Coordinates of C-alpha atoms and ligand atoms in Angstrom, one line a residue:
X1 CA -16.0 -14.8 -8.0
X2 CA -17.2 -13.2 -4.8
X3 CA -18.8 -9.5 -4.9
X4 CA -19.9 -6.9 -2.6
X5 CA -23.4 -5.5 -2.6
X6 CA -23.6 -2.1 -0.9
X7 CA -27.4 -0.6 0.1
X8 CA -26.5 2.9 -0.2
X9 CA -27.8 6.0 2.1
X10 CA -26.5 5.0 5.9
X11 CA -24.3 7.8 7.4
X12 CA -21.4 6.1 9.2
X13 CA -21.4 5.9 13.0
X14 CA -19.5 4.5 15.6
X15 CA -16.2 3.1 16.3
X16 CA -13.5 0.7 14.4
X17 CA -9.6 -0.4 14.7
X18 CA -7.0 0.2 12.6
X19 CA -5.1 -2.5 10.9
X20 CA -1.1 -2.9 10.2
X21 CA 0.0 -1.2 7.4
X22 CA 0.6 -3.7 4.3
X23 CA 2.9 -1.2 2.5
X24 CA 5.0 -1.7 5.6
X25 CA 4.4 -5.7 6.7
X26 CA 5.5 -6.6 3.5
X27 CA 8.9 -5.1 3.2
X28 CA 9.7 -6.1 6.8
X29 CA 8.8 -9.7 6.2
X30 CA 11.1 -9.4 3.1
X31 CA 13.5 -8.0 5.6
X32 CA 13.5 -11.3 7.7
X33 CA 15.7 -13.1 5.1
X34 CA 18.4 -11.0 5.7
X35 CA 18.1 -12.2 9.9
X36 CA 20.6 -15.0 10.9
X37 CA 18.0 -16.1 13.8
X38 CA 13.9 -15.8 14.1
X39 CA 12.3 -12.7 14.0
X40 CA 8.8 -12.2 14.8
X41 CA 6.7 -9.8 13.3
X42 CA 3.6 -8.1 15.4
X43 CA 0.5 -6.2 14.0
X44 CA 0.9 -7.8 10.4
X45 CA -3.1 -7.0 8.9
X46 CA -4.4 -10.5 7.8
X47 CA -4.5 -9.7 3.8
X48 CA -3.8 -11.8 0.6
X49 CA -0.9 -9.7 -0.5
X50 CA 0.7 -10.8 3.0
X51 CA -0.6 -14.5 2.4
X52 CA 1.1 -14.4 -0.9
X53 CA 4.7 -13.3 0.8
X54 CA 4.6 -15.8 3.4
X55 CA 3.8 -18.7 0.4
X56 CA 6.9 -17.2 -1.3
X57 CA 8.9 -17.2 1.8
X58 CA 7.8 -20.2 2.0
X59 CA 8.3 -22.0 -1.3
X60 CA 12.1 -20.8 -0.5
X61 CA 12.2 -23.1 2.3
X62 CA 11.9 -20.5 4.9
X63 CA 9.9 -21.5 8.4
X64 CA 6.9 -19.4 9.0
X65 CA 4.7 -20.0 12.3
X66 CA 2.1 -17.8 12.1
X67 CA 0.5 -17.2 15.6
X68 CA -2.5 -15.7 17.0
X69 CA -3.5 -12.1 16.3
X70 CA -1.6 -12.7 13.5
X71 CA 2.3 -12.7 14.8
X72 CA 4.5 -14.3 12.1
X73 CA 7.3 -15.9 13.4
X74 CA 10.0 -16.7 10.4
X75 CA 13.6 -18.2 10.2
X76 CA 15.2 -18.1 7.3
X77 CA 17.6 -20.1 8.2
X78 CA 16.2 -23.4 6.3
X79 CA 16.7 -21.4 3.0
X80 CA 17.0 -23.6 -0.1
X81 CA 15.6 -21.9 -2.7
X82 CA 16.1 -18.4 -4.1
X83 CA 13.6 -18.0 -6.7
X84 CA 10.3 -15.7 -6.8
X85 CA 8.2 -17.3 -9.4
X86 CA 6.0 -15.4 -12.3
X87 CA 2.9 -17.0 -10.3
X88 CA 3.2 -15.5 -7.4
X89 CA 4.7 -12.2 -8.5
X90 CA 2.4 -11.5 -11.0
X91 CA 0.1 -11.6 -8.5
X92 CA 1.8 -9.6 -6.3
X93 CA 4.4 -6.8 -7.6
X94 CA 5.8 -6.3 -4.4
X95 CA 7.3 -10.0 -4.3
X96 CA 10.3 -7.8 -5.9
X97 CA 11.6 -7.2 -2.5
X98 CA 12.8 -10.5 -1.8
X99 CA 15.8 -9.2 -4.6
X100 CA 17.8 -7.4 -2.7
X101 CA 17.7 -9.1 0.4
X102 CA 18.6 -12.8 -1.2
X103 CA 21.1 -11.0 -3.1
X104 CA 22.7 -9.6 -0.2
X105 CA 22.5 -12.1 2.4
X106 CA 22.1 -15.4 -0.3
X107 CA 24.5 -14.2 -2.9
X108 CA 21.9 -14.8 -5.7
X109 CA 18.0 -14.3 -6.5
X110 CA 15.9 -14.9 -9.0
X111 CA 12.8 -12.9 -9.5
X112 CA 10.1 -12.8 -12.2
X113 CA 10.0 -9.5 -13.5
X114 CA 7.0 -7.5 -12.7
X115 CA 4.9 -6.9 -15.9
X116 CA 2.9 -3.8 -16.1
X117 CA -0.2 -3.0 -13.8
X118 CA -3.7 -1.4 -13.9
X119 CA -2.3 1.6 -12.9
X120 CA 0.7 1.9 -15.1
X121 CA 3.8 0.6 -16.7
X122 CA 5.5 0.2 -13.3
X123 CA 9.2 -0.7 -14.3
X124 CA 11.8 -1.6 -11.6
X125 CA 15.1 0.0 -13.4
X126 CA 16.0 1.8 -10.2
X127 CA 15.8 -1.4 -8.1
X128 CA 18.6 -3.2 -10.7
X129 CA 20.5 0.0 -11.5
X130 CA 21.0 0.3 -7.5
X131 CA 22.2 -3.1 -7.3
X132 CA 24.4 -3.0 -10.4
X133 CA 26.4 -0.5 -8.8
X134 CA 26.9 -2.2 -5.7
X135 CA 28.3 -4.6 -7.6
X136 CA 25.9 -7.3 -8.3
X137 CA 25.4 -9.1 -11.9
X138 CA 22.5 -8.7 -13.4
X139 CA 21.1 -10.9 -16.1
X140 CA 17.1 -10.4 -17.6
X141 CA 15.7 -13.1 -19.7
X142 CA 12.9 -15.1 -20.1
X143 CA 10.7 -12.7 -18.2
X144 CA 13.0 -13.3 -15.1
X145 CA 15.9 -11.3 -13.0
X146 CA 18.7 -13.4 -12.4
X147 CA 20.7 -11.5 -10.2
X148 CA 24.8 -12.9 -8.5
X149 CA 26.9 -11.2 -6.3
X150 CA 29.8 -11.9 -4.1
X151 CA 29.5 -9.7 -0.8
X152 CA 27.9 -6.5 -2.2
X153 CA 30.1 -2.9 -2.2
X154 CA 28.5 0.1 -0.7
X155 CA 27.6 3.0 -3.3
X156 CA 26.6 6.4 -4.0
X157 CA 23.2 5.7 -5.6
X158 CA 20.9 9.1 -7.0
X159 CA 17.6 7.1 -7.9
X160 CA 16.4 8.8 -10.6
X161 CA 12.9 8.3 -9.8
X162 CA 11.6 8.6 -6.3
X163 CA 10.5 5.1 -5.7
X164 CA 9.3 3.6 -2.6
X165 CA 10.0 -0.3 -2.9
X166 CA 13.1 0.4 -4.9
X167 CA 14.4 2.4 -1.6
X168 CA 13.4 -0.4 0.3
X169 CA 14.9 -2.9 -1.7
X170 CA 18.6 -1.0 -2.1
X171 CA 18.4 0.0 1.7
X172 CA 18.0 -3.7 2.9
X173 CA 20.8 -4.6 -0.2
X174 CA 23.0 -1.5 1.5
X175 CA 22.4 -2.7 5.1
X176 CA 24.4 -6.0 4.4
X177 CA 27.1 -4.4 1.5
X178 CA 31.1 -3.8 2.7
X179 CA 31.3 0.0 3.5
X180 CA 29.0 3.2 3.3
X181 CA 26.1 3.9 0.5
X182 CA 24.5 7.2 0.3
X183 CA 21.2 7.1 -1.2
X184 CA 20.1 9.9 -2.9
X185 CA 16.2 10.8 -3.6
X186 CA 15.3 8.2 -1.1
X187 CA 11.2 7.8 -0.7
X188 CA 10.4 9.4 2.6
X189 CA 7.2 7.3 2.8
X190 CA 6.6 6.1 6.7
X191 CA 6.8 2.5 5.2
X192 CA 10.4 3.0 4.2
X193 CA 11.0 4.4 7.8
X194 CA 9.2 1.7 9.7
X195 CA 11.3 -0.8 7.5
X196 CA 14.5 1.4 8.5
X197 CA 13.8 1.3 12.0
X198 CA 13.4 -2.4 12.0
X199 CA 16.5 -3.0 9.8
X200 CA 18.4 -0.9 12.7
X201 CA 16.8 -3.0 15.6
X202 CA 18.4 -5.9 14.3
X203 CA 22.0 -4.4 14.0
X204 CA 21.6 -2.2 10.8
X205 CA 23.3 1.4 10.8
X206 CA 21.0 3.4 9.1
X207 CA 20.6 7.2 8.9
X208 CA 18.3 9.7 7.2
X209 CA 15.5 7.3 7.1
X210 CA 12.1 9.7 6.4
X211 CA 14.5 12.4 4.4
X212 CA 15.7 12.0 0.6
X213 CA 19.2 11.2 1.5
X214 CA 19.9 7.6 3.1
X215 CA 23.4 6.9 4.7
X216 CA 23.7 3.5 5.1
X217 CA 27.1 1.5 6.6
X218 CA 27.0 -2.1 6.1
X219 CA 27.4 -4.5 8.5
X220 CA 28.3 -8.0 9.2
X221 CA 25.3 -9.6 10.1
X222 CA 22.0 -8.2 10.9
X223 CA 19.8 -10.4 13.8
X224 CA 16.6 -11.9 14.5
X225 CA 14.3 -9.5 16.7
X226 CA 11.1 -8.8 17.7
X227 CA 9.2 -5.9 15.4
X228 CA 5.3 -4.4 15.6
X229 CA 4.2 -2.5 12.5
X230 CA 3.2 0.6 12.4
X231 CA -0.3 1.1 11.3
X232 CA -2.3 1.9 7.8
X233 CA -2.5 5.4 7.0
X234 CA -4.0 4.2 3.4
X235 CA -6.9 2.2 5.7
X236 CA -7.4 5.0 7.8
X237 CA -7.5 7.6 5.2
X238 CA -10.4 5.4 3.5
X239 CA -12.2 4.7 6.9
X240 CA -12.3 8.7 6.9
X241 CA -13.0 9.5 3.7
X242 CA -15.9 7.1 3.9
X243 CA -17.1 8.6 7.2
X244 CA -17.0 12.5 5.4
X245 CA -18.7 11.2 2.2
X246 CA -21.5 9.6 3.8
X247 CA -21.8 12.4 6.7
X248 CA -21.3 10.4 9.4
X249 CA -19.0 10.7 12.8
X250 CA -16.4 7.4 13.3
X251 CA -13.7 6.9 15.5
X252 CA -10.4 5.0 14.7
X253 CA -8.5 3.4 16.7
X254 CA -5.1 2.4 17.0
X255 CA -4.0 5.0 14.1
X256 CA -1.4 7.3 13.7
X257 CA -2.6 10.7 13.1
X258 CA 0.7 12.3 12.2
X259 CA 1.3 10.3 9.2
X260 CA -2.0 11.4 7.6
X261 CA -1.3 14.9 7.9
X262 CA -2.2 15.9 4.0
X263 CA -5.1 13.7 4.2
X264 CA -6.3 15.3 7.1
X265 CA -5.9 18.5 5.8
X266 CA -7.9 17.8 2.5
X267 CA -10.8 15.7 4.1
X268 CA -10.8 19.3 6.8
X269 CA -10.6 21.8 3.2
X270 CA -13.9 19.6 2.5
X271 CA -15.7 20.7 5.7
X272 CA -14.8 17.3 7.9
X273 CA -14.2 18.3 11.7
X274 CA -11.4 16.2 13.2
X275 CA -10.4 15.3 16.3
X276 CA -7.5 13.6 16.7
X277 CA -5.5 11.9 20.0
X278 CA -2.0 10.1 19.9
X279 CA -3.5 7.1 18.6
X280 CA -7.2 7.5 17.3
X281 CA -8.8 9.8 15.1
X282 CA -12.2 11.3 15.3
X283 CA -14.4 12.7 11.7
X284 CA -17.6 14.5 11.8
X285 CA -19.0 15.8 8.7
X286 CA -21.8 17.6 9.7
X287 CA -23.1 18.7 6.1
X288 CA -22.4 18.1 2.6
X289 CA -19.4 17.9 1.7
X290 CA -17.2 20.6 -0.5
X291 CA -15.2 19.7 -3.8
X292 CA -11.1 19.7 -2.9
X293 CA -8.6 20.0 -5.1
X294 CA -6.0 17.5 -4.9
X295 CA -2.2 16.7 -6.8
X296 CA -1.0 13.3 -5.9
X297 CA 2.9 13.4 -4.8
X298 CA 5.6 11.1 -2.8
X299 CA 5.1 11.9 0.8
X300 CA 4.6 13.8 2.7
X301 CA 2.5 15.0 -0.6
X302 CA -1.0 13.5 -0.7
X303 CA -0.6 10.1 -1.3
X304 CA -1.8 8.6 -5.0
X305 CA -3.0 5.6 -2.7
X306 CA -5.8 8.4 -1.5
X307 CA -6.5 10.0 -4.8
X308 CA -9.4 7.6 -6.2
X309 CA -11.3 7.7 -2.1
X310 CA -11.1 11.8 -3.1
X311 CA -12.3 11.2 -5.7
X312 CA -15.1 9.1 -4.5
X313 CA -16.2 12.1 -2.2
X314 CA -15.5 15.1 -4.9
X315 CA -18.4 12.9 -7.3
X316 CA -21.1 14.0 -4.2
X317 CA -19.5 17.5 -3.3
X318 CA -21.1 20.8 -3.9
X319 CA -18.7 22.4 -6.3
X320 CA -16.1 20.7 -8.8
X321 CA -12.8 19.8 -7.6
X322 CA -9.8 18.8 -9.5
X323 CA -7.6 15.4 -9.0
X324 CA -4.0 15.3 -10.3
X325 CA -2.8 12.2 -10.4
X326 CA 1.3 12.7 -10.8
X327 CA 2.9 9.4 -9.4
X328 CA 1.3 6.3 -12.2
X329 CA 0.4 7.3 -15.4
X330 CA -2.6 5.3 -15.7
X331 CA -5.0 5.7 -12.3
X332 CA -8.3 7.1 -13.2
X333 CA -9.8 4.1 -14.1
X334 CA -12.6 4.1 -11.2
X335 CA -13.5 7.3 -12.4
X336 CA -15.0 5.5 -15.8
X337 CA -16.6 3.1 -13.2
X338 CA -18.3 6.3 -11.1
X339 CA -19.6 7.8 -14.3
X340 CA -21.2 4.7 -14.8
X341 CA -23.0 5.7 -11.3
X342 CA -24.2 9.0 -12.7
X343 CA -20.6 11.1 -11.7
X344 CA -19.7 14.1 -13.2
X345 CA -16.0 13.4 -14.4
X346 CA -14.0 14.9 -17.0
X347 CA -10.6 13.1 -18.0
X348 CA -7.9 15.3 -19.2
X349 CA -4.4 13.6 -19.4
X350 CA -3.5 13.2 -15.9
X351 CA -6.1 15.5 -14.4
X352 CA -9.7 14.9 -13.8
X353 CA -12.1 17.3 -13.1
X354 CA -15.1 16.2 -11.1
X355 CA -18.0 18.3 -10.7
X356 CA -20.3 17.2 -8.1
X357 CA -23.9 15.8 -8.2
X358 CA -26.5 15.7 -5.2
X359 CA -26.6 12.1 -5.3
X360 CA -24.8 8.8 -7.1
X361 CA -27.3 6.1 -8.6
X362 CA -26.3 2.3 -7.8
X363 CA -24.5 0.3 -11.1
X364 CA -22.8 -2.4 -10.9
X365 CA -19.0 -1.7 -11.0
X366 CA -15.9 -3.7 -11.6
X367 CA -13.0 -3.2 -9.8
X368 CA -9.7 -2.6 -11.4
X369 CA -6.9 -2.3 -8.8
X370 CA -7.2 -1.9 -4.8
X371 CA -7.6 1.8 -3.8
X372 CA -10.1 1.9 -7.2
X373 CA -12.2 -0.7 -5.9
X374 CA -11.9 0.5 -2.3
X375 CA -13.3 4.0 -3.8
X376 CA -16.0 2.5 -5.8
X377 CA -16.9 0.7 -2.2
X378 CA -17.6 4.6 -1.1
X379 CA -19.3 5.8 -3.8
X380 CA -21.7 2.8 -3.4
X381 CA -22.4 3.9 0.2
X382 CA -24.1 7.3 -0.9
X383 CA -25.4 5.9 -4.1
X384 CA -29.3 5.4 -4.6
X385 CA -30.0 1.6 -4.7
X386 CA -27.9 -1.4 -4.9
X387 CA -24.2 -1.0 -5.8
X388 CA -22.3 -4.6 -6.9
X389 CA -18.6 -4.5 -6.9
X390 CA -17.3 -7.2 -9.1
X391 CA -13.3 -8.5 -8.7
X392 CA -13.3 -8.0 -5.1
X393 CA -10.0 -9.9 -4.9
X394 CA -8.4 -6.5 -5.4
X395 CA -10.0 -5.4 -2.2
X396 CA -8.8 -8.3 0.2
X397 CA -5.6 -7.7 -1.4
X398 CA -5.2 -4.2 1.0
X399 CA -8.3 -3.9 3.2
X400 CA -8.9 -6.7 6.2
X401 CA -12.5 -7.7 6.4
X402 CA -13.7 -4.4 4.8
X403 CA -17.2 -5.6 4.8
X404 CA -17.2 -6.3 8.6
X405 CA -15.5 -3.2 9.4
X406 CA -18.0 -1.2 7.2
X407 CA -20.8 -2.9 8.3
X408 CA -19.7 -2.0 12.1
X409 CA -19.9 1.1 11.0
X410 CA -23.9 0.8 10.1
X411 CA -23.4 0.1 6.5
X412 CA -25.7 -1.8 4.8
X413 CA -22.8 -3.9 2.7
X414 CA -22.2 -8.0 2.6
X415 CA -20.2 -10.3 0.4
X416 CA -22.1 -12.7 -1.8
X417 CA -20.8 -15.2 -3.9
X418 CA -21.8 -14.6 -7.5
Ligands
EPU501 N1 9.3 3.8 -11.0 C1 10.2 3.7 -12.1 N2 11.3 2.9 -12.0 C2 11.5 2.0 -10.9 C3 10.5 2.1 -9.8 C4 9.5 3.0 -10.0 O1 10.1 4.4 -13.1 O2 12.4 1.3 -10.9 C5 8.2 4.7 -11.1 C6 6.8 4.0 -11.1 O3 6.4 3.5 -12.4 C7 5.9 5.1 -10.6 C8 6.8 5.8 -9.6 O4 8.1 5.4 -9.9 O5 5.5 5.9 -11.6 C9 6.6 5.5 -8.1 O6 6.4 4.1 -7.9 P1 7.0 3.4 -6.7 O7 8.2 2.6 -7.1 O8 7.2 4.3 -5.6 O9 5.8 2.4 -6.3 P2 6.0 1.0 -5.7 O10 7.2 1.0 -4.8 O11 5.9 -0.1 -6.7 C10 4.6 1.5 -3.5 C11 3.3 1.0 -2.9 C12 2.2 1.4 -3.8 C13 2.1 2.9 -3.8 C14 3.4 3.4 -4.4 C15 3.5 5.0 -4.4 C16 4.2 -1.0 -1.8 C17 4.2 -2.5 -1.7 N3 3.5 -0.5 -2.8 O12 4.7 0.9 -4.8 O13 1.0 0.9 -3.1 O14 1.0 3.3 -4.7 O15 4.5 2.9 -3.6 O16 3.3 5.5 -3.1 O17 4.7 -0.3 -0.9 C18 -1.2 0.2 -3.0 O18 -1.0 -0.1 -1.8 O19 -2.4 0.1 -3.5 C19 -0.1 0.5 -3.8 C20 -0.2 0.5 -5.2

């Protein structure tokens, strides 16, 4: 298994590009099954949860042609099989979007339920309470939803929780149903608006995308078209956060500033100075930096996704700042993994209190889920010695080339096989 070793003590400089957002390619190629004609997908980020959903679209018969620059061209229209398999899925909990589009367009799905994670239980009750009220038969056994419908009905759904892939999922389901659902305490996450615009380019009538109430009328038929996602606020809040913890200055490119905005306003509490244009952001950190106090919530909140990069720079702060993590019940477990490094952390049900120490010394660290390795990542960069960073799959999962980007950045980082 490949790991990262990290040299810490560089201060970041200079200048990188943004990738496409993964939270947002992957529910928009899961939204190409529900085109009668090829769509093509622009600015997908070249990652191994999006490998993973073009080998399901795949194994389902569906006809991918992935171009340069990493433009996926699919047609569903060779279709023949309906399934997600437990391989695949349990590798990849998002494979649960396929559901309601197969379901919608197809008629039938089956999908292997998504067990729990590393960062909690993660049930998808919403996702098959939405459906069951549009009308679709829903059958779990043998670890797998098995899921028949004739043409969906529209409904009034109120998600209970406020869940972004179960919006996605009952918003693609609603875009093909007979008549008008409302969705009530709909995620308002960017992701779920991209995913809405691109659902409209191709015929969909959606309103209320980025508030908590969706209206959706059904349609037809949706069609193939032509769609660019929007880009990573999770990889550019990291890129940041690394820049501030190491006191460097970086520049990003090809960003979106205003969908950062409680990211940006945390890493600025902590004594960053930003600069930011329509699509590039600057961060100085010209001393160290101060503890912040942070309470993960749906957006625009500050996203959990960001919570274990904070608390990567709280461990070096002067001060002790407090991380509340309200979304997963289970998502401090880089924080063991920092302590292990020589940070300050105290664990107290959902809230950890970090007090911050002049400087990290280098472990080695395993990685537990993506944002925790990505954190443990920055915490190696200001730690004293050599940092290793074992189960780097997690990383590849969500960050393209982090290493490279990193290293373009004067860190002293590199992949090794072990
Ligand atoms: N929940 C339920 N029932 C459901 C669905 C969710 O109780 O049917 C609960 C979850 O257990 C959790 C909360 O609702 O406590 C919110 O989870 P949500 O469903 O919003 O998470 P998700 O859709 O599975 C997406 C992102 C995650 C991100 C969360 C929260 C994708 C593919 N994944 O997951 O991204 O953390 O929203 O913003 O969009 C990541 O990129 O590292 C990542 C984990």
């Amino acid at each position: 298994m490949e790991r990262l070793l990290i040299r810490g003590g560089h201060a970041l400089e200079g200048e990188i590009r943004i990738s496409g957002a993964k939270n947002a390619a992957l529910p928009v190629l899961a939204a190409t099954l529900l085109a009668d004609g090829p769509m093509k997908v622009g600015n997908i980020p070249h990652l191994h949860d999006v490998t993973t959903t073009l080998e399901l679209l795949g194994r389902m018969g569906v006809q991918l042609t992935v171009h340069e620059g990493m433009e996926v061209e699919v047609d569903a229209s060779t279709i023949a099989s309906f399934r997600a398999p437990y391989e695949l899925v349990k590798t990849m909990r998002a494979s649960i979007l396929v559901l309601g589009p197969l379901l919608a367009r197809f008629g039938r799905a089956e999908v292997s339920l998504p067990g729990g994670c590393a960062i909690g239980s993660r049930p998808v009750d919403v996702h098959i309470r939405g459906l069951q009220a549009m009308g679709a038969q829903i059958d779990i056994s043998d670890g797998y939803i098995r899921a028949h419908a004739g043409r969906l009905q529209a409904a009034r759904v109120h998600m209970q929780v406020c869940t972004v892939t179960g919006t996605e999922n009952l918003m693609m389901a609603a875009a093909l149903a007979r008549g008008t659902s409302v969705l009530e305490n709909a995620a308002c996450e960017p992701e779920v608006v991209d995913l809405a615009d691109c659902l409209n380019a191709m015929g969909a009538r959606i309103s209320g995308a980025g508030t908590r109430t969706l209206v959706i009328e059904g349609v037809e038929q949706l069609y193939g078209v032509e769609h660019r996602v929007l880009p990573d606020r999770i990889e550019t809040g990291t890129y940041l956060t690394a820049a501030a913890i190491t006191r460097g200055r970086v520049k990003l490119k090809d960003t979106a500033p205003e969908l950062l905005g409680a990211v940006l306003d945390k890493l600025t509490e902590s004594g960053a100075e930003i600069r930011t244009g329509a699509d590039w952001i600057e961060l100085h950190m010209p001393e160290r930096p101060r503890a912040v106090d942070i309470s993960t919530a749906p957006y625009p909140g500050f996203p959990t996704d960001m919570q274990a990069q904070l608390c990567a720079l709280n461990t070096v702060a002067r001060g002790c700042g407090r991380v509340t993590e309200t979304v997963f019940e289970n998502r401090f477990m880089h924080c063991l993994e920092m302590q292990r490094m020589g940070a300050k952390i105290r664990i107290d049900g959902s809230t950890a209190y970090i007090q911050g120490v002049e400087r990290l010394t280098a472990a080695p660290v395993i990685a537990t889920d993506l944002r925790a390795s990505a954190s443990l990542v920055l915490a190696g960069l200001v730690a004293a010695g050599e940092t290793w960073v074992d189960r780097i799959y997690h990383i590849d999962r969500g960050y393209e080339c982090i290493e490279e980007k990193l290293a373009q950045l004067g860190a002293d980082i590199r992949r090794t096989p072990e």
